[in-house]
Short mmCIF file of N, CA, C and O in Angstrom, two decimals:
data_model
loop_
_atom_site.label_atom_id
_atom_site.label_comp_id
_atom_site.label_asym_id
_atom_site.label_seq_id
_atom_site.Cartn_x
_atom_site.Cartn_y
_atom_site.Cartn_z
N MET A 1 -0.86 95.92 7.92
CA MET A 1 -1.20 97.11 8.66
C MET A 1 -0.27 97.21 9.87
O MET A 1 0.19 96.21 10.38
N LYS A 2 -0.05 98.42 10.34
CA LYS A 2 0.82 98.63 11.49
C LYS A 2 0.02 99.29 12.60
O LYS A 2 -0.72 100.23 12.35
N TYR A 3 0.18 98.80 13.82
CA TYR A 3 -0.56 99.30 14.97
C TYR A 3 0.39 99.89 15.99
O TYR A 3 1.44 99.32 16.28
N PHE A 4 0.02 101.02 16.55
CA PHE A 4 0.79 101.64 17.63
C PHE A 4 0.44 100.95 18.93
O PHE A 4 -0.73 100.66 19.19
N PHE A 5 1.42 100.67 19.76
CA PHE A 5 1.13 100.09 21.07
C PHE A 5 1.51 101.03 22.19
O PHE A 5 0.68 101.37 23.00
N SER A 6 2.76 101.47 22.26
CA SER A 6 3.15 102.30 23.39
C SER A 6 4.41 103.10 23.08
O SER A 6 5.13 102.81 22.13
N GLU A 7 4.64 104.10 23.92
CA GLU A 7 5.88 104.88 23.86
C GLU A 7 6.38 105.07 25.28
O GLU A 7 5.66 105.58 26.13
N ILE A 8 7.61 104.61 25.52
CA ILE A 8 8.23 104.72 26.83
C ILE A 8 9.66 105.21 26.63
O ILE A 8 10.40 104.64 25.83
N ASP A 9 10.04 106.25 27.36
CA ASP A 9 11.40 106.80 27.27
C ASP A 9 11.80 107.07 25.83
O ASP A 9 12.91 106.72 25.40
N GLU A 10 10.89 107.65 25.06
CA GLU A 10 11.11 108.00 23.65
C GLU A 10 11.31 106.80 22.74
O GLU A 10 11.78 106.93 21.61
N ILE A 11 10.98 105.60 23.22
CA ILE A 11 11.04 104.39 22.39
C ILE A 11 9.60 103.98 22.08
O ILE A 11 8.79 103.80 22.98
N THR A 12 9.31 103.87 20.80
CA THR A 12 7.96 103.52 20.35
C THR A 12 7.91 102.05 19.95
O THR A 12 8.80 101.58 19.22
N LEU A 13 6.89 101.35 20.42
CA LEU A 13 6.64 99.97 20.02
C LEU A 13 5.44 99.95 19.08
O LEU A 13 4.38 100.47 19.41
N THR A 14 5.64 99.39 17.90
CA THR A 14 4.55 99.15 16.97
C THR A 14 4.60 97.68 16.56
O THR A 14 5.61 97.00 16.75
N PHE A 15 3.51 97.22 15.98
CA PHE A 15 3.47 95.83 15.52
C PHE A 15 2.54 95.71 14.34
O PHE A 15 1.74 96.61 14.07
N GLY A 16 2.65 94.61 13.63
CA GLY A 16 1.84 94.38 12.45
C GLY A 16 0.74 93.36 12.68
O GLY A 16 0.45 92.99 13.82
N ASP A 17 0.16 92.92 11.59
CA ASP A 17 -0.90 91.93 11.62
C ASP A 17 -0.37 90.56 12.02
O ASP A 17 0.84 90.32 11.99
N ILE A 18 -1.27 89.66 12.32
CA ILE A 18 -0.92 88.27 12.58
C ILE A 18 -0.67 87.59 11.24
O ILE A 18 -1.44 87.74 10.29
N HIS A 19 0.45 86.87 11.16
CA HIS A 19 0.83 86.13 9.95
C HIS A 19 0.98 84.66 10.30
O HIS A 19 1.07 84.30 11.47
N LEU A 20 1.04 83.82 9.27
CA LEU A 20 1.32 82.40 9.45
C LEU A 20 2.68 82.09 8.83
O LEU A 20 2.96 82.52 7.71
N ASN A 21 3.50 81.32 9.57
CA ASN A 21 4.78 80.90 8.99
C ASN A 21 4.54 79.65 8.15
O ASN A 21 3.41 79.17 8.01
N GLU A 22 5.63 79.09 7.59
CA GLU A 22 5.48 77.94 6.71
C GLU A 22 4.93 76.70 7.42
O GLU A 22 4.38 75.82 6.78
N SER A 23 5.03 76.66 8.75
CA SER A 23 4.49 75.55 9.53
C SER A 23 3.04 75.79 9.96
O SER A 23 2.46 74.95 10.64
N GLY A 24 2.49 76.94 9.61
CA GLY A 24 1.12 77.26 9.98
C GLY A 24 0.99 77.88 11.37
O GLY A 24 -0.12 78.07 11.85
N MET A 25 2.12 78.23 11.98
CA MET A 25 2.09 78.85 13.31
C MET A 25 1.95 80.36 13.16
O MET A 25 2.56 80.97 12.28
N GLU A 26 1.17 80.96 14.05
CA GLU A 26 0.96 82.41 14.02
C GLU A 26 2.16 83.16 14.60
O GLU A 26 2.80 82.69 15.53
N TYR A 27 2.41 84.34 14.05
CA TYR A 27 3.43 85.23 14.60
C TYR A 27 3.05 86.67 14.27
O TYR A 27 2.26 86.93 13.36
N ILE A 28 3.62 87.59 15.02
CA ILE A 28 3.42 89.02 14.83
C ILE A 28 4.79 89.69 14.81
O ILE A 28 5.59 89.50 15.73
N LYS A 29 5.05 90.47 13.78
CA LYS A 29 6.29 91.25 13.73
C LYS A 29 6.14 92.45 14.66
O LYS A 29 5.09 93.11 14.66
N ILE A 30 7.16 92.71 15.46
CA ILE A 30 7.15 93.87 16.36
C ILE A 30 8.39 94.73 16.08
O ILE A 30 9.42 94.23 15.65
N TYR A 31 8.22 96.03 16.30
CA TYR A 31 9.28 97.01 16.02
C TYR A 31 9.40 97.99 17.18
O TYR A 31 8.40 98.52 17.66
N PHE A 32 10.63 98.23 17.60
CA PHE A 32 10.93 99.30 18.55
C PHE A 32 11.76 100.34 17.80
O PHE A 32 12.69 99.98 17.07
N GLU A 33 11.44 101.61 17.99
CA GLU A 33 12.19 102.69 17.36
C GLU A 33 12.43 103.82 18.35
O GLU A 33 11.55 104.14 19.15
N ARG A 34 13.62 104.41 18.25
CA ARG A 34 13.97 105.57 19.07
C ARG A 34 14.63 106.59 18.16
O ARG A 34 15.62 106.28 17.48
N PRO A 35 14.08 107.82 18.11
CA PRO A 35 14.68 108.83 17.24
C PRO A 35 16.08 109.23 17.73
O PRO A 35 16.34 109.26 18.93
N THR A 36 16.96 109.48 16.78
CA THR A 36 18.32 109.95 17.06
C THR A 36 18.59 111.15 16.16
O THR A 36 17.78 111.48 15.29
N GLU A 37 19.73 111.76 16.32
CA GLU A 37 20.11 112.89 15.46
C GLU A 37 20.21 112.48 14.00
O GLU A 37 19.95 113.28 13.11
N ASN A 38 20.59 111.24 13.74
CA ASN A 38 20.81 110.78 12.37
C ASN A 38 19.77 109.80 11.87
O ASN A 38 20.02 109.08 10.90
N GLY A 39 18.64 109.72 12.51
CA GLY A 39 17.60 108.77 12.08
C GLY A 39 16.96 108.09 13.26
O GLY A 39 16.39 108.74 14.12
N PHE A 40 17.08 106.75 13.33
CA PHE A 40 16.45 105.97 14.38
C PHE A 40 17.34 104.82 14.82
O PHE A 40 18.02 104.21 14.00
N ASP A 41 17.29 104.52 16.12
CA ASP A 41 17.74 103.23 16.62
C ASP A 41 16.52 102.32 16.44
O ASP A 41 15.38 102.78 16.58
N PHE A 42 16.73 101.05 16.14
CA PHE A 42 15.59 100.18 15.95
C PHE A 42 15.90 98.75 16.35
O PHE A 42 17.05 98.34 16.42
N LEU A 43 14.82 98.03 16.63
CA LEU A 43 14.86 96.60 16.90
C LEU A 43 13.67 95.98 16.21
O LEU A 43 12.55 96.44 16.38
N GLU A 44 13.91 94.95 15.42
CA GLU A 44 12.84 94.19 14.77
C GLU A 44 12.87 92.78 15.35
O GLU A 44 13.91 92.13 15.37
N SER A 45 11.72 92.32 15.82
CA SER A 45 11.59 90.99 16.39
C SER A 45 10.23 90.44 16.03
O SER A 45 9.56 90.97 15.13
N ASN A 46 9.81 89.36 16.69
CA ASN A 46 8.47 88.82 16.48
C ASN A 46 7.99 88.10 17.73
O ASN A 46 8.77 87.73 18.59
N LEU A 47 6.69 87.97 17.79
CA LEU A 47 6.04 87.19 18.84
C LEU A 47 5.53 85.92 18.20
O LEU A 47 5.07 85.96 17.06
N PRO A 48 5.59 84.80 18.84
CA PRO A 48 5.94 84.61 20.23
C PRO A 48 7.41 84.35 20.48
O PRO A 48 7.88 84.37 21.62
N ALA A 49 8.22 84.13 19.44
CA ALA A 49 9.61 83.69 19.63
C ALA A 49 10.51 84.75 20.24
O ALA A 49 11.44 84.42 20.97
N LEU A 50 10.27 86.01 19.94
CA LEU A 50 11.11 87.12 20.40
C LEU A 50 12.56 86.97 19.94
O LEU A 50 13.49 87.32 20.66
N ASN A 51 12.75 86.44 18.73
CA ASN A 51 14.07 86.40 18.12
C ASN A 51 14.39 87.79 17.58
O ASN A 51 13.52 88.46 17.05
N ILE A 52 15.64 88.20 17.70
CA ILE A 52 16.05 89.47 17.12
C ILE A 52 16.29 89.24 15.63
O ILE A 52 17.13 88.45 15.24
N LYS A 53 15.52 89.94 14.80
CA LYS A 53 15.66 89.83 13.35
C LYS A 53 16.67 90.83 12.82
O LYS A 53 17.45 90.52 11.93
N ASN A 54 16.64 92.05 13.37
CA ASN A 54 17.54 93.11 12.94
C ASN A 54 17.53 94.19 14.01
O ASN A 54 16.50 94.41 14.66
N PHE A 55 18.65 94.88 14.19
CA PHE A 55 18.68 95.99 15.14
C PHE A 55 19.85 96.90 14.84
O PHE A 55 20.81 96.51 14.17
N SER A 56 19.76 98.11 15.37
CA SER A 56 20.84 99.08 15.26
C SER A 56 20.67 100.12 16.36
O SER A 56 19.56 100.59 16.61
N GLY A 57 21.77 100.45 17.03
CA GLY A 57 21.78 101.55 17.99
C GLY A 57 21.50 101.19 19.43
O GLY A 57 21.90 101.94 20.32
N PHE A 58 20.81 100.11 19.70
CA PHE A 58 20.52 99.70 21.07
C PHE A 58 21.67 98.83 21.59
O PHE A 58 22.18 97.98 20.86
N ASN A 59 22.06 99.04 22.86
CA ASN A 59 23.09 98.18 23.44
C ASN A 59 22.45 96.87 23.93
O ASN A 59 21.23 96.72 23.91
N SER A 60 23.27 95.94 24.38
CA SER A 60 22.76 94.62 24.76
C SER A 60 21.77 94.68 25.92
O SER A 60 20.77 93.94 25.92
N GLN A 61 22.00 95.54 26.89
CA GLN A 61 21.05 95.67 28.01
C GLN A 61 19.72 96.25 27.54
O GLN A 61 18.66 95.80 27.96
N GLU A 62 19.78 97.23 26.66
CA GLU A 62 18.54 97.80 26.12
C GLU A 62 17.78 96.76 25.31
O GLU A 62 16.54 96.66 25.43
N LEU A 63 18.47 95.97 24.52
CA LEU A 63 17.81 94.90 23.76
C LEU A 63 17.11 93.93 24.69
O LEU A 63 15.95 93.56 24.47
N GLN A 64 17.80 93.53 25.75
CA GLN A 64 17.21 92.61 26.73
C GLN A 64 15.97 93.24 27.36
O GLN A 64 14.93 92.58 27.50
N ASN A 65 16.05 94.51 27.74
CA ASN A 65 14.92 95.19 28.36
C ASN A 65 13.73 95.31 27.40
O ASN A 65 12.58 95.13 27.82
N LEU A 66 14.00 95.61 26.14
CA LEU A 66 12.92 95.74 25.16
C LEU A 66 12.23 94.41 24.91
O LEU A 66 10.99 94.34 24.83
N LEU A 67 13.00 93.35 24.80
CA LEU A 67 12.40 92.02 24.60
C LEU A 67 11.60 91.59 25.83
O LEU A 67 10.54 90.97 25.70
N GLU A 68 12.08 91.94 27.01
CA GLU A 68 11.33 91.64 28.23
C GLU A 68 10.01 92.43 28.26
O GLU A 68 8.97 91.90 28.65
N TYR A 69 10.06 93.68 27.85
CA TYR A 69 8.85 94.49 27.78
C TYR A 69 7.84 93.85 26.82
O TYR A 69 6.65 93.75 27.12
N ALA A 70 8.33 93.41 25.66
CA ALA A 70 7.44 92.74 24.69
C ALA A 70 6.86 91.46 25.28
O ALA A 70 5.67 91.17 25.12
N ARG A 71 7.68 90.69 25.97
CA ARG A 71 7.21 89.45 26.61
C ARG A 71 6.12 89.75 27.63
O ARG A 71 5.09 89.07 27.67
N ASN A 72 6.33 90.78 28.44
CA ASN A 72 5.36 91.12 29.48
C ASN A 72 4.05 91.67 28.92
O ASN A 72 3.03 91.63 29.60
N ASN A 73 4.07 92.20 27.70
CA ASN A 73 2.88 92.79 27.10
C ASN A 73 2.35 91.98 25.92
O ASN A 73 1.45 92.43 25.21
N ALA A 74 2.89 90.80 25.72
CA ALA A 74 2.52 89.98 24.57
C ALA A 74 1.02 89.69 24.52
O ALA A 74 0.41 89.75 23.45
N PHE A 75 0.41 89.42 25.65
CA PHE A 75 -1.03 89.09 25.64
C PHE A 75 -1.84 90.27 25.13
O PHE A 75 -2.83 90.08 24.40
N LEU A 76 -1.45 91.49 25.45
CA LEU A 76 -2.17 92.67 24.95
C LEU A 76 -1.95 92.86 23.45
O LEU A 76 -2.88 93.20 22.72
N ILE A 77 -0.73 92.65 23.01
CA ILE A 77 -0.42 92.78 21.59
C ILE A 77 -1.22 91.77 20.77
O ILE A 77 -1.83 92.11 19.76
N TRP A 78 -1.26 90.52 21.23
CA TRP A 78 -2.06 89.49 20.54
C TRP A 78 -3.54 89.89 20.52
O TRP A 78 -4.20 89.74 19.49
N ASP A 79 -4.06 90.37 21.65
CA ASP A 79 -5.47 90.77 21.71
C ASP A 79 -5.78 91.88 20.71
O ASP A 79 -6.79 91.83 20.01
N ILE A 80 -4.93 92.90 20.65
CA ILE A 80 -5.14 94.02 19.74
C ILE A 80 -5.07 93.54 18.29
O ILE A 80 -5.91 93.89 17.46
N ALA A 81 -4.07 92.72 17.97
CA ALA A 81 -3.92 92.23 16.60
C ALA A 81 -5.12 91.36 16.19
O ALA A 81 -5.61 91.47 15.07
N ARG A 82 -5.59 90.51 17.10
CA ARG A 82 -6.76 89.67 16.78
C ARG A 82 -8.01 90.52 16.59
O ARG A 82 -8.78 90.30 15.66
N GLU A 83 -8.21 91.49 17.47
CA GLU A 83 -9.37 92.36 17.37
C GLU A 83 -9.35 93.15 16.07
O GLU A 83 -10.36 93.24 15.38
N ASN A 84 -8.20 93.69 15.72
CA ASN A 84 -8.09 94.47 14.49
C ASN A 84 -8.21 93.61 13.25
O ASN A 84 -8.82 94.03 12.27
N SER A 85 -7.67 92.41 13.26
CA SER A 85 -7.79 91.55 12.08
C SER A 85 -9.22 91.07 11.92
O SER A 85 -9.70 90.94 10.80
N LYS A 86 -9.93 90.86 13.01
CA LYS A 86 -11.34 90.49 12.94
C LYS A 86 -12.13 91.65 12.36
O LYS A 86 -13.00 91.47 11.53
N GLY A 87 -11.82 92.85 12.81
CA GLY A 87 -12.50 94.04 12.28
C GLY A 87 -12.25 94.22 10.80
O GLY A 87 -13.14 94.57 10.05
N ASP A 88 -11.03 93.93 10.33
CA ASP A 88 -10.71 94.02 8.91
C ASP A 88 -11.52 92.98 8.13
O ASP A 88 -12.03 93.26 7.05
N ALA A 89 -11.64 91.76 8.67
CA ALA A 89 -12.40 90.71 8.00
C ALA A 89 -13.88 91.08 7.95
O ALA A 89 -14.54 90.88 6.94
N ASP A 90 -14.41 91.62 9.05
CA ASP A 90 -15.82 92.05 9.07
C ASP A 90 -16.05 93.16 8.06
O ASP A 90 -17.05 93.17 7.36
N PHE A 91 -15.11 94.10 7.98
CA PHE A 91 -15.24 95.21 7.03
C PHE A 91 -15.25 94.68 5.59
O PHE A 91 -16.08 95.05 4.79
N ALA A 92 -14.31 93.78 5.27
CA ALA A 92 -14.22 93.22 3.92
C ALA A 92 -15.48 92.42 3.56
O ALA A 92 -15.95 92.48 2.44
N ALA A 93 -16.03 91.70 4.52
CA ALA A 93 -17.22 90.89 4.28
C ALA A 93 -18.43 91.76 4.00
O ALA A 93 -19.37 91.34 3.31
N ASN A 94 -18.46 92.96 4.54
CA ASN A 94 -19.61 93.84 4.38
C ASN A 94 -19.49 94.78 3.19
O ASN A 94 -20.34 95.63 2.99
N MET A 95 -18.44 94.64 2.39
CA MET A 95 -18.26 95.51 1.23
C MET A 95 -19.04 94.97 0.05
O MET A 95 -19.31 93.87 -0.13
#
């Protein structure tokens, strides 16, 4: 599932569910997108590592600023993802 988090200066941050890597550590994929004339500039990363997985259109300063924004809001993103995944589990259990 994909969750909307924020939009600042025409850049939208969305993120997905909490996943487990092969070591059993939790992570969340995060995406930044900015509309352009020919599509979108984008950045794909993850929490907590904030490694750049893929990007296009953003310059190095913008990438740094976006990752800093994600770092500063990580606690909220984790809270939303946990709350939503709990709600999904509660919904599935009650079906």
